[in-house]
mmCIF file of C-alpha atoms in Angstrom:
data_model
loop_
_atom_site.group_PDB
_atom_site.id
_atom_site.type_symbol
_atom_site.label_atom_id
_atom_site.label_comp_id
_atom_site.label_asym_id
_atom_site.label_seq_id
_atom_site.Cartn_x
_atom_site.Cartn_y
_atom_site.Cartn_z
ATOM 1 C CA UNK A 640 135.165 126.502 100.811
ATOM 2 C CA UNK A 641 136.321 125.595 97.377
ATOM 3 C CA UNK A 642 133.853 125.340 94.222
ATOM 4 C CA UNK A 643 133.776 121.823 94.981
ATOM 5 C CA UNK A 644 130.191 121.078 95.645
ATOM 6 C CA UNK A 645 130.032 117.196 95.844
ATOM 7 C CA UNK A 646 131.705 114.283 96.548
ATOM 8 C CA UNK A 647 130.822 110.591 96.563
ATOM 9 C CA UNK A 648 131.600 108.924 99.789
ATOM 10 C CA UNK A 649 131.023 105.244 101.413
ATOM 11 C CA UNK A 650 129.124 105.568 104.176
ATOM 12 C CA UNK A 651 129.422 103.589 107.438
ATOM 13 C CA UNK A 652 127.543 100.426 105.767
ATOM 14 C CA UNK A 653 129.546 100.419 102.779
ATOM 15 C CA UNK A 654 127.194 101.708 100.250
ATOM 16 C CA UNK A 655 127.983 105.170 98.098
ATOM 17 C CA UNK A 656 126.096 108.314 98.287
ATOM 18 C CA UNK A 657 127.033 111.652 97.054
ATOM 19 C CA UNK A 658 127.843 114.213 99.840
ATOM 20 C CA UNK A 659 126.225 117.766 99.710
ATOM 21 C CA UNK A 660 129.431 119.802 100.541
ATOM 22 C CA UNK A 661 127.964 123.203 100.976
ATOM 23 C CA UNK A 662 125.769 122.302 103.292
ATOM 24 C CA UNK A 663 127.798 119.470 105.265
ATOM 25 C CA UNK A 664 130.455 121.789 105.695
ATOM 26 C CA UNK A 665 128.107 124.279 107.985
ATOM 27 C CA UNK A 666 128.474 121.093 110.554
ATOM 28 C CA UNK A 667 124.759 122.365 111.210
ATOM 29 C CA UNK A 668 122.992 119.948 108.700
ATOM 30 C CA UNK A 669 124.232 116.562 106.436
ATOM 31 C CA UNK A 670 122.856 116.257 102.912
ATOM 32 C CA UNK A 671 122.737 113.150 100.732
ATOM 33 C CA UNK A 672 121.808 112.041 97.824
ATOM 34 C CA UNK A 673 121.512 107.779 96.767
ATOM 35 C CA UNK A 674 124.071 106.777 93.735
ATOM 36 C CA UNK A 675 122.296 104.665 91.005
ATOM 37 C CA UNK A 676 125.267 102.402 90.875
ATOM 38 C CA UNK A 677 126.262 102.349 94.658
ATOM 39 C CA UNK A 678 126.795 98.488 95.792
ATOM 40 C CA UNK A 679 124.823 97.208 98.374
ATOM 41 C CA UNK A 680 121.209 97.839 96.379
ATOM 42 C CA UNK A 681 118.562 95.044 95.465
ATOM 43 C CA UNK A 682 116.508 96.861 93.286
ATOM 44 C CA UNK A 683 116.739 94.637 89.689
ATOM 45 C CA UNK A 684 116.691 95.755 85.973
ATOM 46 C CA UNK A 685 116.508 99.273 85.113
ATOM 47 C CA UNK A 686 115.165 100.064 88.498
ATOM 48 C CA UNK A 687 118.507 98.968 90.022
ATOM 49 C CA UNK A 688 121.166 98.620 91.166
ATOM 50 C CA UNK A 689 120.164 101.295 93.863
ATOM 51 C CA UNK A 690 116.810 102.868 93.678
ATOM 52 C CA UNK A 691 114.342 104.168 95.959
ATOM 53 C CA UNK A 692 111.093 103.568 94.647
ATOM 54 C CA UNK A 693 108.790 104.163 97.476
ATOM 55 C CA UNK A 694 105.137 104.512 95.866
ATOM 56 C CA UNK A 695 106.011 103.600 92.271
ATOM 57 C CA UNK A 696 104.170 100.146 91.728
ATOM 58 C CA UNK A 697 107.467 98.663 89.594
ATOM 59 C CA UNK A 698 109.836 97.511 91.650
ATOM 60 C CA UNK A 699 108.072 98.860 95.377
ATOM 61 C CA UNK A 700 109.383 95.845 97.320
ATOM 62 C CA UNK A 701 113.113 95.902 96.376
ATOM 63 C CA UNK A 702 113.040 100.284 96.080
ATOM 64 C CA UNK A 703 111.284 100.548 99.880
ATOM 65 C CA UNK A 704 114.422 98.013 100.923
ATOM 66 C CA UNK A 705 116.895 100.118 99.176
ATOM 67 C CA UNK A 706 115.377 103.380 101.264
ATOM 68 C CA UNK A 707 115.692 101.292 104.407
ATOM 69 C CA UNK A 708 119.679 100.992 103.315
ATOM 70 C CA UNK A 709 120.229 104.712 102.596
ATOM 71 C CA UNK A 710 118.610 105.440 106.001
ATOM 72 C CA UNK A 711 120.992 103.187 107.689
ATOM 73 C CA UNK A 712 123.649 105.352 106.005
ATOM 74 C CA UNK A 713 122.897 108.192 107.589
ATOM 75 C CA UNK A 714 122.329 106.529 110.680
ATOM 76 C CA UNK A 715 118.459 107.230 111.068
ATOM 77 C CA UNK A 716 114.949 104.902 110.960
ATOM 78 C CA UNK A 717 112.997 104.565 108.106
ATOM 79 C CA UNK A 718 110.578 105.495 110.862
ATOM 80 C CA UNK A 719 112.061 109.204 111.488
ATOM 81 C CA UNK A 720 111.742 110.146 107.558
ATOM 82 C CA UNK A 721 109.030 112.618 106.608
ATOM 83 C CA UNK A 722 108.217 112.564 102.998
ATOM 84 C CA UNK A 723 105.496 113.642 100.252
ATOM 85 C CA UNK A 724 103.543 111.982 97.583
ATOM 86 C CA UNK A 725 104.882 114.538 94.783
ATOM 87 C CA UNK A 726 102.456 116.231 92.352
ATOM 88 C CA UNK A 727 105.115 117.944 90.105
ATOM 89 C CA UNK A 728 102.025 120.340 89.425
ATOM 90 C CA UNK A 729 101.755 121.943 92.937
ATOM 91 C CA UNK A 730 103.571 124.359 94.867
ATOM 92 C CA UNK A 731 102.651 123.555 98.382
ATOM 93 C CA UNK A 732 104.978 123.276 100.752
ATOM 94 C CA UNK A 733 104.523 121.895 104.736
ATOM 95 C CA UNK A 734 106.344 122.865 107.427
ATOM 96 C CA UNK A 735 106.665 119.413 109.500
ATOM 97 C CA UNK A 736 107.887 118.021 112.722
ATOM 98 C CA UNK A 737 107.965 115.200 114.708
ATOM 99 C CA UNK A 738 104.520 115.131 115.397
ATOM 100 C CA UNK A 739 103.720 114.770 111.873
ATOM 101 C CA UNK A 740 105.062 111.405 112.793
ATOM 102 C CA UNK A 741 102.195 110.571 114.661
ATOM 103 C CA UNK A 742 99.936 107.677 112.977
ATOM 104 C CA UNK A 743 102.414 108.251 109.977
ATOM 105 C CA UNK A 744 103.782 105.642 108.008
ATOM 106 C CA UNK A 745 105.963 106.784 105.003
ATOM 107 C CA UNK A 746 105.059 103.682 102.736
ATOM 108 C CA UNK A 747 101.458 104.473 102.811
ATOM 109 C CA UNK A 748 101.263 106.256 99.755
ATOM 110 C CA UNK A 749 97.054 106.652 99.629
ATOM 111 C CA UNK A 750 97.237 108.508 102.896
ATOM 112 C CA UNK A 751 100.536 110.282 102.215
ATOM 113 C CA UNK A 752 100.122 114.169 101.700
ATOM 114 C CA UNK A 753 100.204 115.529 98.030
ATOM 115 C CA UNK A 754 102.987 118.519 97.923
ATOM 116 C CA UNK A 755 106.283 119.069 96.544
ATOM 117 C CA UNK A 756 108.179 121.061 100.123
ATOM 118 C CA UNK A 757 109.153 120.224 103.085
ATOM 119 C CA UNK A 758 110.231 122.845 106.022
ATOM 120 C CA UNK A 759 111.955 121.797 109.690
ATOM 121 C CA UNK A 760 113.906 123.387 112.659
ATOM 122 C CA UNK A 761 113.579 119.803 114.255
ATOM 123 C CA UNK A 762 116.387 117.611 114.353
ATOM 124 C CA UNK A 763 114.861 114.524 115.227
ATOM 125 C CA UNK A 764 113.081 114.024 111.586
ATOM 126 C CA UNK A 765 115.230 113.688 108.277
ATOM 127 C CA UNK A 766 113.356 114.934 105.259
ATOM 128 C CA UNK A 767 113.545 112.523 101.966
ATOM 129 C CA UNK A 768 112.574 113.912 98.806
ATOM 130 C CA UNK A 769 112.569 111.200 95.707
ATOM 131 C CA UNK A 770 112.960 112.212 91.917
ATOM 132 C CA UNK A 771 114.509 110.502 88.351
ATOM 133 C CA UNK A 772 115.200 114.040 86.206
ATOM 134 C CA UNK A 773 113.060 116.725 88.111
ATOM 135 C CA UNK A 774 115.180 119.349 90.459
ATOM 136 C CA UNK A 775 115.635 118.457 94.080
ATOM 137 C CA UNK A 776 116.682 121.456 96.346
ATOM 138 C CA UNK A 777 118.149 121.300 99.876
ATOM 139 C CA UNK A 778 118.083 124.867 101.691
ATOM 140 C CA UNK A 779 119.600 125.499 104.919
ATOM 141 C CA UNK A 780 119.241 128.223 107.415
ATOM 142 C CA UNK A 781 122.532 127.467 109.843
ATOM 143 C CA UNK A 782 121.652 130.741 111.670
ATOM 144 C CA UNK A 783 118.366 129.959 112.557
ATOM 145 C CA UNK A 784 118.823 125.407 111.817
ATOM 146 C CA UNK A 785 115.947 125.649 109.992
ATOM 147 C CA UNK A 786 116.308 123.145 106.492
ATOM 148 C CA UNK A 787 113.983 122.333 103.570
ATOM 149 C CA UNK A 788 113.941 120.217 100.252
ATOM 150 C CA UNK A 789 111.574 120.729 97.953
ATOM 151 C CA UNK A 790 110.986 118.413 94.184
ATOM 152 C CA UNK A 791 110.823 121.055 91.833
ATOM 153 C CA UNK A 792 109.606 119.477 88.219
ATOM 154 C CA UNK A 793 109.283 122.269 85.211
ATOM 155 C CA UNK A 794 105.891 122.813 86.145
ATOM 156 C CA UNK A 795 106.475 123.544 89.777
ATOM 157 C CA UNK A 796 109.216 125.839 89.124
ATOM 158 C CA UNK A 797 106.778 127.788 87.474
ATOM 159 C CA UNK A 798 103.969 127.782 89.865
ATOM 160 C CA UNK A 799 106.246 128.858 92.486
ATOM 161 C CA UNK A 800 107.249 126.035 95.062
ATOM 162 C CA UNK A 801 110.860 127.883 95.352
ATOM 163 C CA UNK A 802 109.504 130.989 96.432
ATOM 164 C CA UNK A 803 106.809 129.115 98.527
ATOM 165 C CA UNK A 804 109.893 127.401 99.815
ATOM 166 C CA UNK A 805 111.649 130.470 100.871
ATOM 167 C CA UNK A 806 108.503 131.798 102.563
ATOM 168 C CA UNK A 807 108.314 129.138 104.865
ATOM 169 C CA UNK A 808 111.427 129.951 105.648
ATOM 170 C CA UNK A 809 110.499 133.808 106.013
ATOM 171 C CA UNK A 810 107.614 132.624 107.993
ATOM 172 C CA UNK A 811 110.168 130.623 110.739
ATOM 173 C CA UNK A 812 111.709 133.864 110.442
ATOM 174 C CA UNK A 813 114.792 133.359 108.207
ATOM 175 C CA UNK A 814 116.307 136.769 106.713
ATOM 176 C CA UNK A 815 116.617 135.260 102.487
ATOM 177 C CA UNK A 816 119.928 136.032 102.569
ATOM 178 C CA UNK A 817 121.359 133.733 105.057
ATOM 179 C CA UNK A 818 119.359 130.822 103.219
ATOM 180 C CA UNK A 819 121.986 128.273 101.437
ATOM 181 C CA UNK A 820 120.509 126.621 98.524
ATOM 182 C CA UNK A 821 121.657 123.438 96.692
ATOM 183 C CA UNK A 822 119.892 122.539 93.729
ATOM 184 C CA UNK A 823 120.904 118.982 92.866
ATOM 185 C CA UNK A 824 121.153 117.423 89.249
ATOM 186 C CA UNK A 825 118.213 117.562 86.850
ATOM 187 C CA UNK A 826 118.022 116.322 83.121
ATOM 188 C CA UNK A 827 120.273 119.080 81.393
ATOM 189 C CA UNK A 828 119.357 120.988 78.846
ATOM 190 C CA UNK A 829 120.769 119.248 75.944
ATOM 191 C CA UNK A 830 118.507 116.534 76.339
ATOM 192 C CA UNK A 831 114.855 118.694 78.123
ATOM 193 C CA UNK A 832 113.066 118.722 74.548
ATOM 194 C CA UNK A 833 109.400 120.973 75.014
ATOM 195 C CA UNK A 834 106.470 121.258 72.920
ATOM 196 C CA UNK A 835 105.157 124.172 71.648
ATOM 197 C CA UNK A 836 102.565 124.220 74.626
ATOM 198 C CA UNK A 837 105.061 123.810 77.504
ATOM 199 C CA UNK A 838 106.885 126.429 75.721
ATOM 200 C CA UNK A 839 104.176 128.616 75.715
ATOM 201 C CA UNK A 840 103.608 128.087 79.861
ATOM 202 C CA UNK A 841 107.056 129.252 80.302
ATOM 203 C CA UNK A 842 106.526 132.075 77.780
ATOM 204 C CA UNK A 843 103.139 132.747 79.997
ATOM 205 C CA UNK A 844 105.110 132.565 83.537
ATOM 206 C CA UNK A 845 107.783 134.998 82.387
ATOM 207 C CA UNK A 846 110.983 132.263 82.109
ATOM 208 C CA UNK A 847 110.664 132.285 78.102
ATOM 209 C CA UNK A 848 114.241 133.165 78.031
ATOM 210 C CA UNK A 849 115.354 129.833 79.864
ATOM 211 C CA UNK A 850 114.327 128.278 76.518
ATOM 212 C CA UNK A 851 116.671 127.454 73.823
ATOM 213 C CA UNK A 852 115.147 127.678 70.176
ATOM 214 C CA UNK A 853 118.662 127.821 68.491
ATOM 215 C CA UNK A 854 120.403 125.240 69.266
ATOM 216 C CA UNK A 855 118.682 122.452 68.688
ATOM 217 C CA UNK A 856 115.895 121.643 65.933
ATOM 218 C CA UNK A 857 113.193 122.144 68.582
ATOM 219 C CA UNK A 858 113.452 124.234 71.938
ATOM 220 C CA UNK A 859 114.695 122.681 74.899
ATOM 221 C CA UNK A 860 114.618 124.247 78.672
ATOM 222 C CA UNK A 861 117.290 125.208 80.585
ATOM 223 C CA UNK A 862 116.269 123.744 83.737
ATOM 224 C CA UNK A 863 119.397 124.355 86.008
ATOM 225 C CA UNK A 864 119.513 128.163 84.625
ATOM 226 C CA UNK A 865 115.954 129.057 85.397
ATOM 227 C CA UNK A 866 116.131 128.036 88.519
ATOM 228 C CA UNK A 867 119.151 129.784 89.851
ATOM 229 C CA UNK A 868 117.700 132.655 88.275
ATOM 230 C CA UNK A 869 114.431 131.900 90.290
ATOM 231 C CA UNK A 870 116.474 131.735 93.818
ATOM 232 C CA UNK A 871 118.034 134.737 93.277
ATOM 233 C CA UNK A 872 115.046 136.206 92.267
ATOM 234 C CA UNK A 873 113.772 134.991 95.836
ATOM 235 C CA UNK A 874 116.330 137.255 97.927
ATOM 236 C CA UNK A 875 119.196 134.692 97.974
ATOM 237 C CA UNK A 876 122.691 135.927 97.738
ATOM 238 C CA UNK A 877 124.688 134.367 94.616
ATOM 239 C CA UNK A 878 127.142 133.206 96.785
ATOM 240 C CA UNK A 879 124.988 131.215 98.458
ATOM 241 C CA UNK A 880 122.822 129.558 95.295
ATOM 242 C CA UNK A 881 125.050 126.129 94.295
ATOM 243 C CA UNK A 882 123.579 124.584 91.146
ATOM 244 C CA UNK A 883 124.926 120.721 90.160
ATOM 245 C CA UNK A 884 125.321 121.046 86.635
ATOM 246 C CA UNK A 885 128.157 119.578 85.806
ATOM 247 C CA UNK A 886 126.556 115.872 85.454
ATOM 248 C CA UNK A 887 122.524 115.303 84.358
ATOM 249 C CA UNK A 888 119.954 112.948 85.167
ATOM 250 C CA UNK A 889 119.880 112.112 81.525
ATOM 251 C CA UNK A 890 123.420 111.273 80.284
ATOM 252 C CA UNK A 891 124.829 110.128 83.785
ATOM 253 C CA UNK A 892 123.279 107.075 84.086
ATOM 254 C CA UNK A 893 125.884 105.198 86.222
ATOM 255 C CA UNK A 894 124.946 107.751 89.034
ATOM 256 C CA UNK A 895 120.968 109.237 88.240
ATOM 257 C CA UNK A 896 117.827 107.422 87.452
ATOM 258 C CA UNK A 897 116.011 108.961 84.792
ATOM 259 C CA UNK A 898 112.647 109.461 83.645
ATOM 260 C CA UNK A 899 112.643 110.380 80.240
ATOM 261 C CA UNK A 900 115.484 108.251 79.495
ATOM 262 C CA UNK A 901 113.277 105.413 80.539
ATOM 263 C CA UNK A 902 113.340 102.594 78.839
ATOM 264 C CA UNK A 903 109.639 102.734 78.085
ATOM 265 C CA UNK A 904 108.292 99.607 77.503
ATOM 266 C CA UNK A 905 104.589 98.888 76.096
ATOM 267 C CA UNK A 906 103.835 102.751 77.778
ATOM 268 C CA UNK A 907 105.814 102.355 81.352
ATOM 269 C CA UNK A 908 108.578 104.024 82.291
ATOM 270 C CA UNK A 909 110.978 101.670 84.215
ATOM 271 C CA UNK A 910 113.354 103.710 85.667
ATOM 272 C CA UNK A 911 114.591 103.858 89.539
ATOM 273 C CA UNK A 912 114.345 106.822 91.413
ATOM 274 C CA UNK A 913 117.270 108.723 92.967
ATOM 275 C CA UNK A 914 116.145 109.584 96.429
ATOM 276 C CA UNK A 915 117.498 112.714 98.576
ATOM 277 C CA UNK A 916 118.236 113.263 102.323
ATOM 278 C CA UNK A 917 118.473 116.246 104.725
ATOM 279 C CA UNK A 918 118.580 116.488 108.306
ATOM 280 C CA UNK A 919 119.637 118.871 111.724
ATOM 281 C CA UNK A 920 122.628 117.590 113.611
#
């Protein structure tokens, strides 16, 4: 394979999504990811043109449609999609399967499960993971066709949901090593400013030196560097650990919703969110 690790492709019903080329190329799983700017959305303002805002109350209605759309994409039901309500302060991770389908309805967000991973060997379920600057991860298993995707904010890096990740794995019986890891787009380092007490959590959790205090007038974190270093740390080999860092949450706004680059109006945040698929063929 060549160091290529994306591409943006039109799927069957026209719309764009980016294409997960390590782990589409196994022919074992398909991984996608929704474009901010693909056509074919109906989310409005900054929450369009493409979002998928599932449980955030601005711009629900038009957000759950665009999920429907990305769905069709990939040529599943919105009805086959397991997802969680995301924490960004947990490190839980479930192993699912079709009968966590049963009495499940993905745009119930009271009754939807607080976590941050998601583990499968069934191919009849597509895991959907939703974030606008925090790390999404795809893992793969082709040996064993077991795949995961966990939401991996600064906080949960640091509690651990990547090596909770990898033990579910471990605990389906995957050896680290044949694990393939994608670690999709985050807000870059250039624009991840900390305060003094985040800084001091990563000081705490033993990732101090993934923050920059030279380059900038205050320290920023090097999200995409930490957690490479974190997979590896986990057992992975390098050659399988693929980090997108070549375009960021923050400045690439025709293609990622962000968070912190808002707007914020009157206290919200109005972004979109940037939602992220990965099933079993």
């Amino acid at each position: 394979m060549n160091n290529k690790l994306y591409e943006i492709v039109e799927m069957p019903n026209g719309i764009k999504m980016l294409s997960v080329l390590p782990i589409n190329a196994t022919g074992v799983a398909e991984a996608y990811s929704t474009i901010r700017n693909s056509p074919g959305g109906v989310s409005k303002g900054d929450c369009g043109p493409f979002s998928t805002n599932l449980y955030k109350k601005l711009g629900l209605e038009e957000g759950c449609e665009d999920f429907r759309t990305a769905c069709d994409a990939i040529g599943i039901s919105d009805r086959e999609v397991i997802t969680n309500r995301l924490t960004a302060i947990t490190d839980k991770v479930r192993i699912v399967s079709s009968k966590d389908l049963v009495d499940y309805d993905i745009y119930d967000e009271p009754a939807a499960p607080r976590a941050d991973g998601l583990v499968t060997t069934d191919n009849s379920i597509a895991l959907f993971n939703y974030a606008a600057d925090c790390a999404i991860t795809v893992m793969l298993d082709p040996t064993l066709r077991i795949i995961g995707s966990h939401h991996a904010s600064w906080r949960g890096s640091l509690l651990g949901i990547f090596q909770n990740q990898v033990k579910a794995f471990i605990e389906l019986g995957s050896n680290p090593k044949d694990i393939i890891a994608v670690v999709f787009p985050s807000i870059g380092v250039a624009n991840y400013e900390m305060g003094e007490e985040a800084v001091k959590m990563f000081d705490d959790a033993g990732y101090g030196e993934f923050i920059d205090h030279s380059s900038f007038d205050k320290p920023h974190a090097d999200l995409p560097r930490m957690n490479k270093h974190i997979l590896l740390s986990c057992g992975l080999k390098e050659s399988n650990v693929y980090i997108m860092d070549d375009t960021d949450t923050f400045s690439d706004s025709d293609m990622w919703h962000s968070y912190r680059r808002g707007p914020i109006i009157d206290g919200k945040h109005l972004n979109g969110m940037n939602g992220y698929f990965i099933k079993l063929k």
